[in-house]
PDB file of C-alpha atoms in Angstrom:
ATOM      1  CA  UNK C   9      29.672  29.080  -7.914  1.00  0.00           C
ATOM      2  CA  UNK C  10      30.500  32.687  -7.363  1.00  0.00           C
ATOM      3  CA  UNK C  11      32.877  35.123  -8.987  1.00  0.00           C
ATOM      4  CA  UNK C  12      35.807  33.950  -6.852  1.00  0.00           C
ATOM      5  CA  UNK C  13      35.467  30.429  -8.052  1.00  0.00           C
ATOM      6  CA  UNK C  14      35.420  31.637 -11.642  1.00  0.00           C
ATOM      7  CA  UNK C  15      38.492  33.835 -11.088  1.00  0.00           C
ATOM      8  CA  UNK C  16      40.295  30.876  -9.591  1.00  0.00           C
ATOM      9  CA  UNK C  17      39.299  28.645 -12.444  1.00  0.00           C
ATOM     10  CA  UNK C  18      40.569  31.068 -15.040  1.00  0.00           C
ATOM     11  CA  UNK C  19      43.765  31.505 -13.055  1.00  0.00           C
ATOM     12  CA  UNK C  20      44.372  27.721 -13.009  1.00  0.00           C
ATOM     13  CA  UNK C  21      43.877  27.588 -16.809  1.00  0.00           C
ATOM     14  CA  UNK C  22      46.079  30.631 -17.319  1.00  0.00           C
ATOM     15  CA  UNK C  23      48.960  29.105 -15.373  1.00  0.00           C
ATOM     16  CA  UNK C  24      48.595  25.784 -17.167  1.00  0.00           C
ATOM     17  CA  UNK C  25      48.586  27.328 -20.598  1.00  0.00           C
ATOM     18  CA  UNK C  26      51.520  29.509 -19.642  1.00  0.00           C
ATOM     19  CA  UNK C  27      53.342  26.435 -18.539  1.00  0.00           C
ATOM     20  CA  UNK C  28      52.375  24.580 -21.820  1.00  0.00           C
ATOM     21  CA  UNK C  29      53.718  27.505 -23.923  1.00  0.00           C
ATOM     22  CA  UNK C  30      57.056  27.466 -22.021  1.00  0.00           C
ATOM     23  CA  UNK C  31      57.141  23.663 -22.111  1.00  0.00           C
ATOM     24  CA  UNK C  32      56.527  23.560 -25.893  1.00  0.00           C
ATOM     25  CA  UNK C  33      59.667  25.578 -26.466  1.00  0.00           C
ATOM     26  CA  UNK C  34      61.861  24.106 -23.719  1.00  0.00           C
ATOM     27  CA  UNK C  35      60.648  20.549 -23.988  1.00  0.00           C
ATOM     28  CA  UNK C  36      60.631  20.414 -20.209  1.00  0.00           C
ATOM     29  CA  UNK C  37      58.406  17.355 -19.751  1.00  0.00           C
ATOM     30  CA  UNK C  38      60.458  15.367 -22.274  1.00  0.00           C
ATOM     31  CA  UNK C  39      63.817  16.374 -20.659  1.00  0.00           C
ATOM     32  CA  UNK C  40      62.497  15.715 -17.157  1.00  0.00           C
ATOM     33  CA  UNK C  41      61.242  12.312 -18.205  1.00  0.00           C
ATOM     34  CA  UNK C  42      64.515  11.357 -19.809  1.00  0.00           C
ATOM     35  CA  UNK C  43      66.537  12.548 -16.762  1.00  0.00           C
ATOM     36  CA  UNK C  44      64.212  10.701 -14.390  1.00  0.00           C
ATOM     37  CA  UNK C  45      64.600   7.542 -16.503  1.00  0.00           C
ATOM     38  CA  UNK C  46      68.418   7.821 -16.462  1.00  0.00           C
ATOM     39  CA  UNK C  47      68.564   8.356 -12.713  1.00  0.00           C
ATOM     40  CA  UNK C  48      66.183   5.425 -12.141  1.00  0.00           C
ATOM     41  CA  UNK C  49      68.254   3.122 -14.454  1.00  0.00           C
ATOM     42  CA  UNK C  50      71.535   4.294 -12.716  1.00  0.00           C
ATOM     43  CA  UNK C  51      69.940   3.275  -9.384  1.00  0.00           C
ATOM     44  CA  UNK C  52      69.186  -0.219 -10.763  1.00  0.00           C
ATOM     45  CA  UNK C  53      65.427   0.383 -11.376  1.00  0.00           C
ATOM     46  CA  UNK C  54      63.564   0.594 -14.577  1.00  0.00           C
ATOM     47  CA  UNK C  55      60.222   1.300 -16.079  1.00  0.00           C
ATOM     48  CA  UNK C  56      59.693  -2.107 -17.633  1.00  0.00           C
ATOM     49  CA  UNK C  57      55.934  -1.980 -16.610  1.00  0.00           C
ATOM     50  CA  UNK C  58      55.489   1.041 -18.880  1.00  0.00           C
ATOM     51  CA  UNK C  59      56.471   0.496 -22.506  1.00  0.00           C
ATOM     52  CA  UNK C  60      56.468   4.114 -23.792  1.00  0.00           C
ATOM     53  CA  UNK C  61      58.038   7.484 -22.849  1.00  0.00           C
ATOM     54  CA  UNK C  62      58.810   8.043 -19.168  1.00  0.00           C
ATOM     55  CA  UNK C  63      57.453  11.608 -19.201  1.00  0.00           C
ATOM     56  CA  UNK C  64      53.978  10.084 -19.665  1.00  0.00           C
ATOM     57  CA  UNK C  65      54.198   8.239 -16.318  1.00  0.00           C
ATOM     58  CA  UNK C  66      55.243  11.506 -14.626  1.00  0.00           C
ATOM     59  CA  UNK C  67      53.171  14.146 -16.325  1.00  0.00           C
ATOM     60  CA  UNK C  68      50.006  12.474 -17.634  1.00  0.00           C
ATOM     61  CA  UNK C  69      48.320  12.200 -14.296  1.00  0.00           C
ATOM     62  CA  UNK C  70      48.795  16.038 -13.865  1.00  0.00           C
ATOM     63  CA  UNK C  71      47.835  16.807 -17.502  1.00  0.00           C
ATOM     64  CA  UNK C  72      44.860  14.456 -17.149  1.00  0.00           C
ATOM     65  CA  UNK C  73      43.686  16.170 -13.903  1.00  0.00           C
ATOM     66  CA  UNK C  74      43.955  19.591 -15.495  1.00  0.00           C
ATOM     67  CA  UNK C  75      42.219  18.272 -18.651  1.00  0.00           C
ATOM     68  CA  UNK C  76      39.303  17.045 -16.500  1.00  0.00           C
ATOM     69  CA  UNK C  77      39.249  20.349 -14.562  1.00  0.00           C
ATOM     70  CA  UNK C  78      39.301  22.258 -17.848  1.00  0.00           C
ATOM     71  CA  UNK C  79      36.519  20.226 -19.265  1.00  0.00           C
ATOM     72  CA  UNK C  80      34.306  20.749 -16.249  1.00  0.00           C
ATOM     73  CA  UNK C  81      35.047  24.377 -15.751  1.00  0.00           C
ATOM     74  CA  UNK C  82      34.633  25.266 -19.406  1.00  0.00           C
ATOM     75  CA  UNK C  83      31.513  23.159 -19.723  1.00  0.00           C
ATOM     76  CA  UNK C  84      30.108  25.245 -16.884  1.00  0.00           C
ATOM     77  CA  UNK C  85      31.330  28.544 -18.263  1.00  0.00           C
ATOM     78  CA  UNK C  86      30.053  27.986 -21.801  1.00  0.00           C
ATOM     79  CA  UNK C  87      26.384  27.406 -22.359  1.00  0.00           C
ATOM     80  CA  UNK C  88      26.244  27.383 -26.246  1.00  0.00           C
ATOM     81  CA  UNK C  89      25.978  23.986 -27.746  1.00  0.00           C
ATOM     82  CA  UNK C  90      28.529  24.781 -30.395  1.00  0.00           C
ATOM     83  CA  UNK C  91      31.056  25.930 -27.731  1.00  0.00           C
ATOM     84  CA  UNK C  92      30.660  22.595 -25.893  1.00  0.00           C
ATOM     85  CA  UNK C  93      31.114  20.736 -29.126  1.00  0.00           C
ATOM     86  CA  UNK C  94      34.337  22.665 -29.702  1.00  0.00           C
ATOM     87  CA  UNK C  95      35.465  21.886 -26.227  1.00  0.00           C
ATOM     88  CA  UNK C  96      34.842  18.158 -26.591  1.00  0.00           C
ATOM     89  CA  UNK C  97      36.508  18.217 -30.006  1.00  0.00           C
ATOM     90  CA  UNK C  98      39.638  19.988 -28.634  1.00  0.00           C
ATOM     91  CA  UNK C  99      40.050  17.655 -25.696  1.00  0.00           C
ATOM     92  CA  UNK C 100      39.427  14.583 -27.859  1.00  0.00           C
ATOM     93  CA  UNK C 101      42.188  15.748 -30.274  1.00  0.00           C
ATOM     94  CA  UNK C 102      44.623  16.271 -27.368  1.00  0.00           C
ATOM     95  CA  UNK C 103      43.865  12.739 -26.164  1.00  0.00           C
ATOM     96  CA  UNK C 104      44.421  11.419 -29.725  1.00  0.00           C
ATOM     97  CA  UNK C 105      47.795  13.210 -29.926  1.00  0.00           C
ATOM     98  CA  UNK C 106      48.913  11.780 -26.606  1.00  0.00           C
ATOM     99  CA  UNK C 107      47.866   8.344 -27.803  1.00  0.00           C
ATOM    100  CA  UNK C 108      49.921   8.818 -30.944  1.00  0.00           C
ATOM    101  CA  UNK C 109      52.814   9.968 -28.798  1.00  0.00           C
ATOM    102  CA  UNK C 110      52.465   6.792 -26.701  1.00  0.00           C
ATOM    103  CA  UNK C 111      52.819   4.633 -29.826  1.00  0.00           C
ATOM    104  CA  UNK C 112      55.827   6.728 -30.968  1.00  0.00           C
ATOM    105  CA  UNK C 113      57.541   6.054 -27.708  1.00  0.00           C
ATOM    106  CA  UNK C 114      57.295   2.271 -27.992  1.00  0.00           C
ATOM    107  CA  UNK C 115      60.338   0.202 -28.778  1.00  0.00           C
ATOM    108  CA  UNK C 116      60.523  -0.829 -32.419  1.00  0.00           C
ATOM    109  CA  UNK C 117      59.818  -4.491 -31.630  1.00  0.00           C
ATOM    110  CA  UNK C 118      56.918  -3.854 -29.173  1.00  0.00           C
ATOM    111  CA  UNK C 119      53.755  -5.654 -30.190  1.00  0.00           C
ATOM    112  CA  UNK C 120      51.753  -2.477 -29.981  1.00  0.00           C
ATOM    113  CA  UNK C 121      54.081  -0.570 -32.238  1.00  0.00           C
ATOM    114  CA  UNK C 122      51.867   0.241 -35.209  1.00  0.00           C
ATOM    115  CA  UNK C 123      54.660   1.441 -37.412  1.00  0.00           C
ATOM    116  CA  UNK C 124      56.383  -1.953 -37.177  1.00  0.00           C
ATOM    117  CA  UNK C 125      53.007  -3.767 -37.786  1.00  0.00           C
ATOM    118  CA  UNK C 126      52.329  -1.630 -40.939  1.00  0.00           C
ATOM    119  CA  UNK C 127      55.860  -1.804 -42.206  1.00  0.00           C
ATOM    120  CA  UNK C 128      55.918  -5.602 -41.807  1.00  0.00           C
ATOM    121  CA  UNK C 129      52.492  -6.171 -43.242  1.00  0.00           C
ATOM    122  CA  UNK C 130      52.768  -3.930 -46.339  1.00  0.00           C
ATOM    123  CA  UNK C 131      55.626  -3.771 -48.762  1.00  0.00           C
ATOM    124  CA  UNK C 132      56.282  -0.039 -48.474  1.00  0.00           C
ATOM    125  CA  UNK C 133      60.086  -0.345 -48.454  1.00  0.00           C
ATOM    126  CA  UNK C 134      60.752   0.317 -52.209  1.00  0.00           C
ATOM    127  CA  UNK C 135      58.297   3.241 -52.255  1.00  0.00           C
ATOM    128  CA  UNK C 136      59.647   4.990 -49.093  1.00  0.00           C
ATOM    129  CA  UNK C 137      63.262   4.340 -50.125  1.00  0.00           C
ATOM    130  CA  UNK C 138      62.717   5.841 -53.620  1.00  0.00           C
ATOM    131  CA  UNK C 139      60.746   8.874 -52.364  1.00  0.00           C
ATOM    132  CA  UNK C 140      62.289   9.719 -49.021  1.00  0.00           C
ATOM    133  CA  UNK C 141      65.552   7.701 -48.806  1.00  0.00           C
ATOM    134  CA  UNK C 142      64.308   6.125 -45.547  1.00  0.00           C
ATOM    135  CA  UNK C 143      63.004   2.854 -44.365  1.00  0.00           C
ATOM    136  CA  UNK C 144      59.227   2.306 -44.258  1.00  0.00           C
ATOM    137  CA  UNK C 145      59.342   2.382 -40.436  1.00  0.00           C
ATOM    138  CA  UNK C 146      61.248   5.685 -40.328  1.00  0.00           C
ATOM    139  CA  UNK C 147      58.933   7.211 -42.884  1.00  0.00           C
ATOM    140  CA  UNK C 148      55.768   6.140 -41.029  1.00  0.00           C
ATOM    141  CA  UNK C 149      57.224   7.492 -37.765  1.00  0.00           C
ATOM    142  CA  UNK C 150      58.081  10.763 -39.433  1.00  0.00           C
ATOM    143  CA  UNK C 151      54.682  11.324 -40.893  1.00  0.00           C
ATOM    144  CA  UNK C 152      52.984  10.184 -37.659  1.00  0.00           C
ATOM    145  CA  UNK C 153      54.966  12.791 -35.656  1.00  0.00           C
ATOM    146  CA  UNK C 154      53.899  15.459 -38.200  1.00  0.00           C
ATOM    147  CA  UNK C 155      50.300  14.421 -37.905  1.00  0.00           C
ATOM    148  CA  UNK C 156      50.433  14.276 -34.154  1.00  0.00           C
ATOM    149  CA  UNK C 157      51.913  17.806 -33.959  1.00  0.00           C
ATOM    150  CA  UNK C 158      49.248  19.071 -36.412  1.00  0.00           C
ATOM    151  CA  UNK C 159      46.545  17.497 -34.288  1.00  0.00           C
ATOM    152  CA  UNK C 160      47.926  19.221 -31.149  1.00  0.00           C
ATOM    153  CA  UNK C 161      47.999  22.545 -33.001  1.00  0.00           C
ATOM    154  CA  UNK C 162      44.385  22.084 -34.137  1.00  0.00           C
ATOM    155  CA  UNK C 163      43.313  21.280 -30.592  1.00  0.00           C
ATOM    156  CA  UNK C 164      45.045  24.387 -29.211  1.00  0.00           C
ATOM    157  CA  UNK C 165      43.641  26.599 -32.024  1.00  0.00           C
ATOM    158  CA  UNK C 166      40.171  25.358 -31.177  1.00  0.00           C
ATOM    159  CA  UNK C 167      40.701  26.136 -27.506  1.00  0.00           C
ATOM    160  CA  UNK C 168      41.972  29.620 -28.463  1.00  0.00           C
ATOM    161  CA  UNK C 169      38.920  30.193 -30.497  1.00  0.00           C
ATOM    162  CA  UNK C 170      36.734  28.956 -27.701  1.00  0.00           C
ATOM    163  CA  UNK C 171      38.454  31.313 -25.241  1.00  0.00           C
ATOM    164  CA  UNK C 172      38.093  34.294 -27.543  1.00  0.00           C
ATOM    165  CA  UNK C 173      34.521  33.442 -28.283  1.00  0.00           C
ATOM    166  CA  UNK C 174      33.785  33.290 -24.583  1.00  0.00           C
ATOM    167  CA  UNK C 175      35.583  36.639 -24.009  1.00  0.00           C
ATOM    168  CA  UNK C 176      33.470  38.260 -26.734  1.00  0.00           C
ATOM    169  CA  UNK C 177      30.359  36.860 -25.002  1.00  0.00           C
ATOM    170  CA  UNK C 178      31.214  38.097 -21.517  1.00  0.00           C
ATOM    171  CA  UNK C 179      32.742  41.367 -22.580  1.00  0.00           C
ATOM    172  CA  UNK C 180      30.514  42.127 -25.543  1.00  0.00           C
ATOM    173  CA  UNK C 181      31.136  45.826 -25.814  1.00  0.00           C
ATOM    174  CA  UNK C 182      34.763  45.722 -24.751  1.00  0.00           C
ATOM    175  CA  UNK C 183      36.845  47.847 -27.191  1.00  0.00           C
ATOM    176  CA  UNK C 184      40.503  48.458 -27.385  1.00  0.00           C
ATOM    177  CA  UNK C 185      41.791  51.684 -28.788  1.00  0.00           C
ATOM    178  CA  UNK C 186      45.382  52.328 -29.625  1.00  0.00           C
ATOM    179  CA  UNK C 187      46.585  55.971 -29.304  1.00  0.00           C
ATOM    180  CA  UNK C 188      49.924  57.197 -30.358  1.00  0.00           C
ATOM    181  CA  UNK C 189      51.472  59.496 -27.887  1.00  0.00           C
ATOM    182  CA  UNK C 190      53.587  62.338 -29.153  1.00  0.00           C
ATOM    183  CA  UNK C 191      57.192  62.246 -27.829  1.00  0.00           C
ATOM    184  CA  UNK C 192      57.858  65.347 -25.840  1.00  0.00           C
TER     185      UNK C 192
END
């Protein structure tokens, strides 16, 4: 593939990460999913076939396609074994975070809801009530959300490192010099 293909690949990734930055602050995919679910329910339909957040039905195919593209493109762009290990790690962490988000979106009584399973199996109630003033279920869910967000941040940090590492490789002698201009 030639330079035009590379430029297009980097443009696709740039647009995707720009969208992700905006989405992270505006919670666009969550709001869009909730709105779509409300419209669907008002029209008499539902998403009974999918037990978790509606946004996952709408956005995961797009995010998944971009993830596959990113994996293939960056695999081709990076040739160092350590860079490829970082790439696989970052994508695996993102997949894990989405999986945790899937569990978070399940109804409390859903058979796949791990928080309910753990809260029912182990007597955590006295401990969580004494330390956090919350039920075991709510405490597990809270810490799971925190862990999921930390995993997402780790994945994004690894990707940033990978991008900067690649930039230093392709533009090895690139230097930036800051010069103060005197006001006239």
